[in-house]
PDB file of C-alpha atoms and ligand atoms in Angstrom:
ATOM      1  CA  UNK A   1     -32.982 -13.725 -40.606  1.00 56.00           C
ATOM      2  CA  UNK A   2     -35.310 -10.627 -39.071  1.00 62.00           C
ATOM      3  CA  UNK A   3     -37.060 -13.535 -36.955  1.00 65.00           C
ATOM      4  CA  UNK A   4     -33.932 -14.944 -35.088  1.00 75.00           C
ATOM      5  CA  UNK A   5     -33.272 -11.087 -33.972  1.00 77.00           C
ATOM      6  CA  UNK A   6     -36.053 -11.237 -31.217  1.00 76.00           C
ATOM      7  CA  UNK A   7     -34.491 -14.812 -30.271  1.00 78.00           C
ATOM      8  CA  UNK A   8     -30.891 -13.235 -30.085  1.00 82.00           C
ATOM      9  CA  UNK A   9     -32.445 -10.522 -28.327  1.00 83.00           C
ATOM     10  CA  UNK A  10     -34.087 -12.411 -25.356  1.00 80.00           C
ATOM     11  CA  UNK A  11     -30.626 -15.015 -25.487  1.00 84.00           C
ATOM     12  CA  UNK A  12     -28.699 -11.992 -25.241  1.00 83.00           C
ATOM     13  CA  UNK A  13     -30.655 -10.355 -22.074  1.00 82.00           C
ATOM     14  CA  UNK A  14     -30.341 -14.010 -20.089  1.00 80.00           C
ATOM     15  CA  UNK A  15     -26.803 -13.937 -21.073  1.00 82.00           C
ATOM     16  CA  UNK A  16     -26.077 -10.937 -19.557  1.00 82.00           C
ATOM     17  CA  UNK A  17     -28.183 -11.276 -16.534  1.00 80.00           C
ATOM     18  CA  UNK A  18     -26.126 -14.931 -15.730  1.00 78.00           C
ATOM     19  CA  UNK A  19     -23.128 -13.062 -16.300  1.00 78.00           C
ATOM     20  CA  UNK A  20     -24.098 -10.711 -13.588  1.00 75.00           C
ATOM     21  CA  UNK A  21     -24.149 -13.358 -11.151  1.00 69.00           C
ATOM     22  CA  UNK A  22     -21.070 -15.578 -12.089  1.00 69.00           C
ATOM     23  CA  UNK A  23     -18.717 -13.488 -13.919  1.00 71.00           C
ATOM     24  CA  UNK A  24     -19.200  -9.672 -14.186  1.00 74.00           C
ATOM     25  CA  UNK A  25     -16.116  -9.277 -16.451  1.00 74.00           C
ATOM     26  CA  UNK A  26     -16.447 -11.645 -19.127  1.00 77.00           C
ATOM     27  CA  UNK A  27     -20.007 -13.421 -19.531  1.00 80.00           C
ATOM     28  CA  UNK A  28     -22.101 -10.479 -18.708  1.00 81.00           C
ATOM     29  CA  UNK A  29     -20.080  -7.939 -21.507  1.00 84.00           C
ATOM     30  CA  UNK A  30     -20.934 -10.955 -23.939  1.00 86.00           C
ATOM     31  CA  UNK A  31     -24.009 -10.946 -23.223  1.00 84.00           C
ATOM     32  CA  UNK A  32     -24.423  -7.131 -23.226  1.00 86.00           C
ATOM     33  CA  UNK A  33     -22.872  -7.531 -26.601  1.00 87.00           C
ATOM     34  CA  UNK A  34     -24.997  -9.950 -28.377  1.00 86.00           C
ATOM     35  CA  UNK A  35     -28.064  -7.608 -26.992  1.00 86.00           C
ATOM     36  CA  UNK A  36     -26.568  -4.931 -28.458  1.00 87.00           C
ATOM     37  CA  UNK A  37     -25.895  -6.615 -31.773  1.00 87.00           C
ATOM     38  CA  UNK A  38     -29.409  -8.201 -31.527  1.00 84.00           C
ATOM     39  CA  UNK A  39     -31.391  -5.350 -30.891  1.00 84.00           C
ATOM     40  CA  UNK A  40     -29.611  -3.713 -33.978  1.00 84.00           C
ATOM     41  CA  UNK A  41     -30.654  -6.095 -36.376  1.00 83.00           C
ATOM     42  CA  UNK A  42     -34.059  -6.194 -34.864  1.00 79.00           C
ATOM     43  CA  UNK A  43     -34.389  -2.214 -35.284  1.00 79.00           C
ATOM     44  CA  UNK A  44     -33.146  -2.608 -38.683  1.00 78.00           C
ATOM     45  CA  UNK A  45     -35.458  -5.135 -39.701  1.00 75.00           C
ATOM     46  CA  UNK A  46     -38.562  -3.543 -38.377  1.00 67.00           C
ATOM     47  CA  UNK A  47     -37.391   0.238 -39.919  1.00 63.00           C
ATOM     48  CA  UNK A  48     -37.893  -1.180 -43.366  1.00 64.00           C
ATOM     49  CA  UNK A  49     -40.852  -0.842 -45.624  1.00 53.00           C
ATOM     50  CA  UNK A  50     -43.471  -3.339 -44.896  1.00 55.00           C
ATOM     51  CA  UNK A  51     -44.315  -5.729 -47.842  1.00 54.00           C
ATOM     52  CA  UNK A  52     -46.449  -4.105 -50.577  1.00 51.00           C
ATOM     53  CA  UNK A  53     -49.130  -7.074 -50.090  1.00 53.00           C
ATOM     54  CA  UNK A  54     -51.377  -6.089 -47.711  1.00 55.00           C
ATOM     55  CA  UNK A  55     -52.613  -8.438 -45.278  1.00 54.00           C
ATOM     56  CA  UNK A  56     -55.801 -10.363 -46.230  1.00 57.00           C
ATOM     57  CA  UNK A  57     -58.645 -10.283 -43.661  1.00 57.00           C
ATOM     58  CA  UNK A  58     -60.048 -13.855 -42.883  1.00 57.00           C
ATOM     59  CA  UNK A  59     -63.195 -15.626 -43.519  1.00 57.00           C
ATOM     60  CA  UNK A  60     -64.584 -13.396 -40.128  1.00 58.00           C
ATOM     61  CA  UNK A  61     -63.512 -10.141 -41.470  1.00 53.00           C
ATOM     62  CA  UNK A  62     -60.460 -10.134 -39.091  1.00 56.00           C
ATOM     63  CA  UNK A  63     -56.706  -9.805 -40.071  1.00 56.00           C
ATOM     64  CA  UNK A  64     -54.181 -12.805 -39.215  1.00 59.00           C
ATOM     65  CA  UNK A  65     -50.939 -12.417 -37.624  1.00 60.00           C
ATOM     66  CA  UNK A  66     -48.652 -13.407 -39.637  1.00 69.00           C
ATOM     67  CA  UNK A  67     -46.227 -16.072 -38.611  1.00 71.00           C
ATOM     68  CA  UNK A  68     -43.094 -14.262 -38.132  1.00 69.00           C
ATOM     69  CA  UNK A  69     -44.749 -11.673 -36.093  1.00 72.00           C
ATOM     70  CA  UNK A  70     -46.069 -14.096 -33.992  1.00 75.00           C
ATOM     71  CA  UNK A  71     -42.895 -16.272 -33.633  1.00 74.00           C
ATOM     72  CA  UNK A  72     -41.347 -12.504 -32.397  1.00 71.00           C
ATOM     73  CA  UNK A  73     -44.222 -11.922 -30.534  1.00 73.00           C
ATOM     74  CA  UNK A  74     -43.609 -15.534 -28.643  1.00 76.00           C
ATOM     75  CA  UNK A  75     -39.896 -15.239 -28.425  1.00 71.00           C
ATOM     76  CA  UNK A  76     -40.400 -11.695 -26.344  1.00 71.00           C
ATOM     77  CA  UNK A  77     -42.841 -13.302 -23.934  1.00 76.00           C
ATOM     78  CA  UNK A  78     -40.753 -16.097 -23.504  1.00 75.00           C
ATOM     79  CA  UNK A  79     -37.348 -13.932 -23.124  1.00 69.00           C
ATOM     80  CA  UNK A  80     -39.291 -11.652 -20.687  1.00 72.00           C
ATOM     81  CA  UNK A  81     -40.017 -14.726 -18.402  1.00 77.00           C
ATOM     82  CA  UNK A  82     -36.949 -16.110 -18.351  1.00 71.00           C
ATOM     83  CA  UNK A  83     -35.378 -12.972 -17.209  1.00 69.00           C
ATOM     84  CA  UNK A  84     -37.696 -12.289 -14.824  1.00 72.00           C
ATOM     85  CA  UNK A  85     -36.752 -15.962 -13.719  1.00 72.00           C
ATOM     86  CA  UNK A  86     -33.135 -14.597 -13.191  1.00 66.00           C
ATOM     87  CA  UNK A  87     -33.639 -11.535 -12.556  1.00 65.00           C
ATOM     88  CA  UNK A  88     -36.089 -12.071  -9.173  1.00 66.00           C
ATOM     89  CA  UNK A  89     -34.008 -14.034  -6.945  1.00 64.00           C
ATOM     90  CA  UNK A  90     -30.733 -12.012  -7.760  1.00 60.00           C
ATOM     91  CA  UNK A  91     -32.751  -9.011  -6.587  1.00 59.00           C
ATOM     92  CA  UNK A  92     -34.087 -10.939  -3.783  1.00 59.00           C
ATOM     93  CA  UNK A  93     -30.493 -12.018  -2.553  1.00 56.00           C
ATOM     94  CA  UNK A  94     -29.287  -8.092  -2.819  1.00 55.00           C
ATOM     95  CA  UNK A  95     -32.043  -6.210  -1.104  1.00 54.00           C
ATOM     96  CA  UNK A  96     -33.658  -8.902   1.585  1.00 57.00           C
ATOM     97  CA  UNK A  97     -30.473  -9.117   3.668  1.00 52.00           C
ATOM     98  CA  UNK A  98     -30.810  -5.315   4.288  1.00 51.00           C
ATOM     99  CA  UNK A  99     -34.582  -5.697   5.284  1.00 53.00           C
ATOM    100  CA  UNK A 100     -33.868  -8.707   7.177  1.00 51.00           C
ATOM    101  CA  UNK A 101     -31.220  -7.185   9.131  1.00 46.00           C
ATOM    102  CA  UNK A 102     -28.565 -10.022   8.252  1.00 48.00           C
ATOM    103  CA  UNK A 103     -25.723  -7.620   7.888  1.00 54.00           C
ATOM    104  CA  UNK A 104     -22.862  -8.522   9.733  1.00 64.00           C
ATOM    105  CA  UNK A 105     -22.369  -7.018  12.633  1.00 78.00           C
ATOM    106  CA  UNK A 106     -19.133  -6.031  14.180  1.00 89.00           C
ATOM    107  CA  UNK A 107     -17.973  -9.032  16.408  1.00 93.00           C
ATOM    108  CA  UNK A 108     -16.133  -7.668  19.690  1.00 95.00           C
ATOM    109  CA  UNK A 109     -12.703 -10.111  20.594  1.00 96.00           C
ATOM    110  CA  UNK A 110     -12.616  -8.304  23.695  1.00 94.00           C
ATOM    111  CA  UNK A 111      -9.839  -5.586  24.898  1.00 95.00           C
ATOM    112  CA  UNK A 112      -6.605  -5.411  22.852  1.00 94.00           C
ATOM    113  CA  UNK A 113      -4.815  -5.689  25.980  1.00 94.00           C
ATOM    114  CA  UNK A 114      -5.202  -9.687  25.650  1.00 95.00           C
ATOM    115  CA  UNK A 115      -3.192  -9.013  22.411  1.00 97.00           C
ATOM    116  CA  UNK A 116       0.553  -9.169  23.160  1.00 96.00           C
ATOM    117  CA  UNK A 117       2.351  -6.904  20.745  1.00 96.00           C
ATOM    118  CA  UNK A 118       4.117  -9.294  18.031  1.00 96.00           C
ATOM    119  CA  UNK A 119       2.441 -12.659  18.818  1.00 97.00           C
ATOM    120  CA  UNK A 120      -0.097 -14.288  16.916  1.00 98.00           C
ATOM    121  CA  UNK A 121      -3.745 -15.578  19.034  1.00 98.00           C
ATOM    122  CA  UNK A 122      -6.015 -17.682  18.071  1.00 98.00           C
ATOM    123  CA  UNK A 123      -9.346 -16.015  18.453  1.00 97.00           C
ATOM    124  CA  UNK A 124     -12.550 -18.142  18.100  1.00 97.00           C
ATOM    125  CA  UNK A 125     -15.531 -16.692  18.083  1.00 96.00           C
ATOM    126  CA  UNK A 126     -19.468 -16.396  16.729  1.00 94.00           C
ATOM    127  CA  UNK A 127     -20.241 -14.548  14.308  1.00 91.00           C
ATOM    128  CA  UNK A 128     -23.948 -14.584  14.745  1.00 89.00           C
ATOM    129  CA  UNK A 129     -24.701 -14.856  17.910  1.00 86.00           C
ATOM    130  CA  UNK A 130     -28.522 -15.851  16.934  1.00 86.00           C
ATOM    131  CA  UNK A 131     -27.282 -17.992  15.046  1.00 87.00           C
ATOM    132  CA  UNK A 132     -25.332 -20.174  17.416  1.00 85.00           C
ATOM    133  CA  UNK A 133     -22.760 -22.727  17.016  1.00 87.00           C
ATOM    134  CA  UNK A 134     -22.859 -22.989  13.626  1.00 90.00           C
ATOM    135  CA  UNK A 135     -21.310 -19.540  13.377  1.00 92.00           C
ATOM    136  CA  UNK A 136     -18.494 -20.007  15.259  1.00 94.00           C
ATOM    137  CA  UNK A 137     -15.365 -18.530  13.397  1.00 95.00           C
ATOM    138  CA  UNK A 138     -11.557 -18.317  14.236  1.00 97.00           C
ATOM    139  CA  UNK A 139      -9.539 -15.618  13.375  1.00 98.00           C
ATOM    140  CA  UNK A 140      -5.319 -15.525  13.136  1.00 98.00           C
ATOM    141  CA  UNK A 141      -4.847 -12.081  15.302  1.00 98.00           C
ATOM    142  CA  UNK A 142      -1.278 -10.466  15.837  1.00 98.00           C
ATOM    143  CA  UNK A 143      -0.668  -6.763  17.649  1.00 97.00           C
ATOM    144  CA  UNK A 144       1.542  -4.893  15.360  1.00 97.00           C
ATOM    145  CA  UNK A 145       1.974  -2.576  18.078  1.00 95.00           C
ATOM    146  CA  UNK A 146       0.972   1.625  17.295  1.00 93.00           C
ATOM    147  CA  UNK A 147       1.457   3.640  13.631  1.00 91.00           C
ATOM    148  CA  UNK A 148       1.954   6.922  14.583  1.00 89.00           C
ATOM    149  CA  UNK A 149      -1.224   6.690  17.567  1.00 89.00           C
ATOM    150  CA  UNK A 150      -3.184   4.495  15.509  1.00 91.00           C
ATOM    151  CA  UNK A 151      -2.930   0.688  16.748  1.00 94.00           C
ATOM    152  CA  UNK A 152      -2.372  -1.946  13.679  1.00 96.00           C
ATOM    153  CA  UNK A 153      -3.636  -5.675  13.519  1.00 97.00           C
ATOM    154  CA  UNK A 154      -2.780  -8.767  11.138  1.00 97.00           C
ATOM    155  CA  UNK A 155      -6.265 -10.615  11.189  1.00 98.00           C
ATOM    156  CA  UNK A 156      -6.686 -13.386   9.246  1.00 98.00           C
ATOM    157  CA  UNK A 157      -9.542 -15.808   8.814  1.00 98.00           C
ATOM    158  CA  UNK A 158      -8.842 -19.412   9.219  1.00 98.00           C
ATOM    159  CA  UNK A 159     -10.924 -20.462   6.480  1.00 97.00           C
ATOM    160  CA  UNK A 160      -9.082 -22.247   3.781  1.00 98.00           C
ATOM    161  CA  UNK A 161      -9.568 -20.301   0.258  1.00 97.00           C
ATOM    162  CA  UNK A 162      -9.701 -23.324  -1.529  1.00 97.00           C
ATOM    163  CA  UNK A 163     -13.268 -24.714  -0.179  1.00 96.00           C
ATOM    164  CA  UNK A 164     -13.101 -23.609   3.238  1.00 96.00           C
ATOM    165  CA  UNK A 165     -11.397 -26.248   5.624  1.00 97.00           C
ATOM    166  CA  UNK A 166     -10.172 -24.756   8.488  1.00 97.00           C
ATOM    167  CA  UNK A 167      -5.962 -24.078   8.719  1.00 98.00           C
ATOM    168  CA  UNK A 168      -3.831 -24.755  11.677  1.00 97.00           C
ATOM    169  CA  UNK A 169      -1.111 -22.614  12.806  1.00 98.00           C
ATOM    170  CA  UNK A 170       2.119 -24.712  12.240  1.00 98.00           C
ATOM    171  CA  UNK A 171       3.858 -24.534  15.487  1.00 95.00           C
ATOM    172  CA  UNK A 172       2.814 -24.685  19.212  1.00 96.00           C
ATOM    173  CA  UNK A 173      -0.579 -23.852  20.347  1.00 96.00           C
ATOM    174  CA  UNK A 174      -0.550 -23.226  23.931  1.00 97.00           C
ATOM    175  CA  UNK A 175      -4.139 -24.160  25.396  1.00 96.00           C
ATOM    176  CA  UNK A 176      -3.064 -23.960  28.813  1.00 96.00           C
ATOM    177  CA  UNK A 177      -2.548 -19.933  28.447  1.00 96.00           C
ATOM    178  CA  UNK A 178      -6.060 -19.910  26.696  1.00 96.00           C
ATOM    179  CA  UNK A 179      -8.370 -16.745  28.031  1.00 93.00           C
ATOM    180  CA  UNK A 180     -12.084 -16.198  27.925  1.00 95.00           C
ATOM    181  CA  UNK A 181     -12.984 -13.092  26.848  1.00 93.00           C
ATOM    182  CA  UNK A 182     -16.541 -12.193  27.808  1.00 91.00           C
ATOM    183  CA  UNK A 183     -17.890  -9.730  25.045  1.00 89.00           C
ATOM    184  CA  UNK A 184     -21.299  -8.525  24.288  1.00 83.00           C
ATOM    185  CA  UNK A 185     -21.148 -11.131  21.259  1.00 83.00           C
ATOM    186  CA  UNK A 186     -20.653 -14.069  23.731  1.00 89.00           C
ATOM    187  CA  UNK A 187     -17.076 -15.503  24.422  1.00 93.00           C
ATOM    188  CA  UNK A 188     -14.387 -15.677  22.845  1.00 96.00           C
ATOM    189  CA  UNK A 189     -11.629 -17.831  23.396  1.00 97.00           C
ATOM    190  CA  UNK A 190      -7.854 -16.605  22.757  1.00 97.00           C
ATOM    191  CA  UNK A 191      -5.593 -19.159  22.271  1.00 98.00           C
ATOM    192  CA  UNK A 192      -1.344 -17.892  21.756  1.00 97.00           C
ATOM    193  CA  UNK A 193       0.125 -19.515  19.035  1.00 98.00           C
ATOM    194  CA  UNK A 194       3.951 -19.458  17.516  1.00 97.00           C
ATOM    195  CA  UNK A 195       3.128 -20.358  13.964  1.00 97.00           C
ATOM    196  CA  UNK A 196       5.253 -20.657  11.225  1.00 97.00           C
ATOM    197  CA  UNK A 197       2.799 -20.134   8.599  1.00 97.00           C
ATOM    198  CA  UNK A 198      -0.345 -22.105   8.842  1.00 98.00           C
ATOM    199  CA  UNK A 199      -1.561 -25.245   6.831  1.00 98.00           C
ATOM    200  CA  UNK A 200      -4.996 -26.514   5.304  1.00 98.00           C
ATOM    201  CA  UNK A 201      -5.348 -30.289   6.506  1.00 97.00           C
ATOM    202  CA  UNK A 202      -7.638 -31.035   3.461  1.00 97.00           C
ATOM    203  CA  UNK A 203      -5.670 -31.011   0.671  1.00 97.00           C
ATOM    204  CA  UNK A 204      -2.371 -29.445   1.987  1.00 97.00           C
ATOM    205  CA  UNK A 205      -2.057 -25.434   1.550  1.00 98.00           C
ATOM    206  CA  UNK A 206      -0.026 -23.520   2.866  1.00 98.00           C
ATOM    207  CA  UNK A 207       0.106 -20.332   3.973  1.00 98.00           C
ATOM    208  CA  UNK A 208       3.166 -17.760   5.501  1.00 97.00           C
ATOM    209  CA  UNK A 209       2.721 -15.712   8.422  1.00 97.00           C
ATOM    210  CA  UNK A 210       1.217 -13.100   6.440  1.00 97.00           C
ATOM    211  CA  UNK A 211      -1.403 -15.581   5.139  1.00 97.00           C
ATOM    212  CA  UNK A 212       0.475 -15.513   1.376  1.00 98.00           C
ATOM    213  CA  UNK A 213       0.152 -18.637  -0.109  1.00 97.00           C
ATOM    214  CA  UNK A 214       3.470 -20.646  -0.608  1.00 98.00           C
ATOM    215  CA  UNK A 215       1.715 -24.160  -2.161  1.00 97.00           C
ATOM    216  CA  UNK A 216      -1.326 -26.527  -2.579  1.00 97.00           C
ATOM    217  CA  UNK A 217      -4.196 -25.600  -4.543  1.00 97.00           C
ATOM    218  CA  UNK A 218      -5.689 -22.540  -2.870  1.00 97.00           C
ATOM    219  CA  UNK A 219      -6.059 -19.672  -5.120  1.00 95.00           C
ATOM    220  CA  UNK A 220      -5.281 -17.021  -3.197  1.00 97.00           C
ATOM    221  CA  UNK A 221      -3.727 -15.501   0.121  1.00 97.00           C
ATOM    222  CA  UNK A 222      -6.069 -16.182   3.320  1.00 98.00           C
ATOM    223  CA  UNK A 223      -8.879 -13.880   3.718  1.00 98.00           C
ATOM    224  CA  UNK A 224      -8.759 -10.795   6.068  1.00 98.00           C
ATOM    225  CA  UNK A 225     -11.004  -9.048   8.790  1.00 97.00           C
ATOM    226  CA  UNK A 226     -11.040  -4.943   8.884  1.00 96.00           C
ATOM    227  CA  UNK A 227     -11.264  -3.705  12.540  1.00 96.00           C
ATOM    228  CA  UNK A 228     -11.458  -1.221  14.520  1.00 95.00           C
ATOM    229  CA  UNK A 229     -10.859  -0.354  17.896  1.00 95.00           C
ATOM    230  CA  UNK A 230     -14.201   0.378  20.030  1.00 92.00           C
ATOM    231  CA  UNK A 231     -13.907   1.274  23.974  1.00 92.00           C
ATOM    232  CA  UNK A 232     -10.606   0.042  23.959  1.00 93.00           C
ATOM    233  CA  UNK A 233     -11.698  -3.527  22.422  1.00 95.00           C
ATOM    234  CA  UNK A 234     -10.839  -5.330  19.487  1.00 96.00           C
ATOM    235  CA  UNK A 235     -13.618  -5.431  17.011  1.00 95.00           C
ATOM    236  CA  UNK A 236     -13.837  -7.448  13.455  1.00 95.00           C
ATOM    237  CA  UNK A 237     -15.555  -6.034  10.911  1.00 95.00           C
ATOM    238  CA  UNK A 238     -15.859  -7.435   7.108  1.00 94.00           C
ATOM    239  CA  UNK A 239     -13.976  -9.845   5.547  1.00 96.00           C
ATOM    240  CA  UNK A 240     -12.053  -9.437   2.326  1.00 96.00           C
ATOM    241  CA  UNK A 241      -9.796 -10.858   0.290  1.00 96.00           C
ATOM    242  CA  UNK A 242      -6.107 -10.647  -0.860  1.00 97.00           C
ATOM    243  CA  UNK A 243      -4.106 -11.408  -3.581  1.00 95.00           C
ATOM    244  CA  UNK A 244      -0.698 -11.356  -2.154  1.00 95.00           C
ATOM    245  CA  UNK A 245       0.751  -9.522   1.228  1.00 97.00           C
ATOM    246  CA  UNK A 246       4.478  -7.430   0.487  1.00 96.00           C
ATOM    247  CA  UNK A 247       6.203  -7.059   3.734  1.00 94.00           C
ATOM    248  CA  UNK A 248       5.198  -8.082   7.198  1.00 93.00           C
ATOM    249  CA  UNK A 249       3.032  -6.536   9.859  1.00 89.00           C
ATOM    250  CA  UNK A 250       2.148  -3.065   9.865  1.00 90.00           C
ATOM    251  CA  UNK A 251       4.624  -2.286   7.003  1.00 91.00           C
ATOM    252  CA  UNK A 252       2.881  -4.645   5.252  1.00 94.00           C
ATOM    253  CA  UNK A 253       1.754  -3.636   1.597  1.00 95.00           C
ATOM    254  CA  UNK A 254      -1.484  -5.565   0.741  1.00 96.00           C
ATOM    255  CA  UNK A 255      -3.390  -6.452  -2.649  1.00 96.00           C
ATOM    256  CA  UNK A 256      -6.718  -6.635  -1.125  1.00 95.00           C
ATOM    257  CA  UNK A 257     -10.333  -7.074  -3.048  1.00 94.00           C
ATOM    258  CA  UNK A 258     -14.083  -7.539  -1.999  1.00 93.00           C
ATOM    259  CA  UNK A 259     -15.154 -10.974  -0.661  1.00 94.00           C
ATOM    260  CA  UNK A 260     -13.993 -14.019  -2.885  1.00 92.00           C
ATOM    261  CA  UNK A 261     -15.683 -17.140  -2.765  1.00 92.00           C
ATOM    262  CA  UNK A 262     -14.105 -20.546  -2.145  1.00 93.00           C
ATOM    263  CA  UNK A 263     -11.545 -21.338  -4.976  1.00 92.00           C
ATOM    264  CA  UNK A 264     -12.226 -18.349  -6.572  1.00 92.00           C
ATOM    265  CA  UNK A 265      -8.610 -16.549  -7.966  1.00 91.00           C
ATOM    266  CA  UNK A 266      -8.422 -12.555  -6.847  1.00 91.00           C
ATOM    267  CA  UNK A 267      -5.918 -11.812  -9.843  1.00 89.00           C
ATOM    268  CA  UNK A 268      -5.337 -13.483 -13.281  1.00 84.00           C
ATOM    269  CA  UNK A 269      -7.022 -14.375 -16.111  1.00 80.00           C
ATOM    270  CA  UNK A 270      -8.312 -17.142 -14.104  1.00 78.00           C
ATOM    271  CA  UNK A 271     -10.316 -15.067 -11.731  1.00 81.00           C
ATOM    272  CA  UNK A 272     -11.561 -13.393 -15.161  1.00 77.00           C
ATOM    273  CA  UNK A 273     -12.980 -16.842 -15.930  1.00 71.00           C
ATOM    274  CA  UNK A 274     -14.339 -18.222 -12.700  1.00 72.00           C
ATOM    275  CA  UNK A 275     -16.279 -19.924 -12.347  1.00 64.00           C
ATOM    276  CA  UNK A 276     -15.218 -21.810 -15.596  1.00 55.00           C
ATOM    277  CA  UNK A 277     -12.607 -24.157 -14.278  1.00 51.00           C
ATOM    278  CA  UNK A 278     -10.295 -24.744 -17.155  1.00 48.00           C
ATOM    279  CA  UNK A 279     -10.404 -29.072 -18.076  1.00 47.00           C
ATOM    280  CA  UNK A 280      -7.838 -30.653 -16.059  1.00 44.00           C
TER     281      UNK A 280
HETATM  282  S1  FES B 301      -9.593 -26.825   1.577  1.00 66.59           S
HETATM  283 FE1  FES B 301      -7.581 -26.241   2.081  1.00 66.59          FE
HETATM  284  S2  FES B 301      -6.363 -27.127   0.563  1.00 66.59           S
HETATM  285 FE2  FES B 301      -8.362 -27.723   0.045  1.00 66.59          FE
END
């Protein structure tokens, strides 16, 4: 029994260490827990009093490992590799962004004057302007007009939370009234839209006006942009993500949380879970 407590140990480190990356709540406390109970036994086993036989010296004069303590010996190694195996890249994927400079950067929509107070605008935009097309974004924008002297803004990604199709607004689009902001990001085009809540072509979400979801299999309300107002322009900053949106506009009481990814719950013993998709 002593020699499965090194095993348990090293199962118990890579258990955690996963957890870390796919669910901080649930896998990683199990495996912090069977470390914990591991490394117990283990300290337990090696605090008692070694066996009265001594260990006999070979036919060279030199004393053998015995097999336990090499099977313990083997099982740390082993342990200690595959964590490091985990362990690197999760680091990498942390710290190298900062080095890299691959932070997002605020994205400027241009001057909140092309924001009517009340009406939604389709924004569309790059993220990265390095990175070119394949950054392009669009963004559900509405003026809620001033709290107290401090403008307010619904923005909204377009991104589907279930895997990421883009939504339409349901109602008009009017591209004839489109504007072209030039911004030191590039341009970005505005687009006014009367939507009445916004739909996911893919597999049919929907979405009200506050980007709560009303049905279809998204897990969660769409995703939102902070901002802030810079020079008298509109600016996006991070996204995050929301459970559910009470109230409308800048009255609006919202259940937000870090960044989500696709089809991943904000609230509920599902989101506990992910990314363990219950059997359907
Ligand atoms: S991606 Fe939108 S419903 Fe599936």
């Amino acid at each position: 029994m002593d020699a499965l407590a090194p095993l348990s140990f090293a199962i118990g480190i890579v258990v955690l260490l996963v957890g870390l990356i796919v669910n901080p709540l649930v896998i990683a406390p199990l495996g912090g827990a069977i470390t914990l109970v591991a490394a117990a036994a283990w300290a337990r086993g090696s605090g008692r009093a070694p066996s009265a036989e001594p260990v006999q010296p070979d036919a060279t004069g030199e004393e053998r490992f015995t097999r336990s303590r090499l099977l313990e010996r083997a099982t740390l190694g082993l342990g200690g590799l595959v964590a490091l195996g985990v362990a690197v890249p999760v680091a990498g994927f942390a710290v190298l962004p900062s080095f890299l400079g691959q932070r997002r950067r605020p994205v400027d929509l241009g001057p909140i004057a092309a924001f009517p107070e009340g009406e939604y605008v389709v924004a569309t935009f790059r993220a990265d302007p390095q990175a070119g097309e394949i950054s392009q974004r669009s963004a559900y924008v509405r003026n809620n007009g001033l709290v107290g002297d401090l403008p307010s803004f619904t923005i909204m990604s377009s991104r589907c939370t279930h895997v990421g199709c883009p939504t339409q607004p349901n109602g008009p689009l009017f591209p004839h009234q489109r504007r072209a902001e030039r911004t030191s990001g590039g341009e970005v085009a505005l687009v006014p839209a009367q939507p009445a809540g916004f739909g996911c072509p893919c597999h049919g979400s929907q979405f009200d006006n506050e980007g709560n979801r009303t049905a279809g299999p998204a897990p969660r309300a769409l995703d939102r942009y902070e901002f802030s107002i810079r020079n008298g322009h509109l600016s996006l900053g991070r996204l995050y993500s929301v459970s559910t949106v009470d109230g409308t506009g800048a009255q609006a009481e919202i259940r937000s949380f870090a960044l989500k990814g696709d089809g991943e719950p904000a609230t509920g013993p599902e989101s506990w879970l992910y990314p363990i998709d219950p059997p359907s």
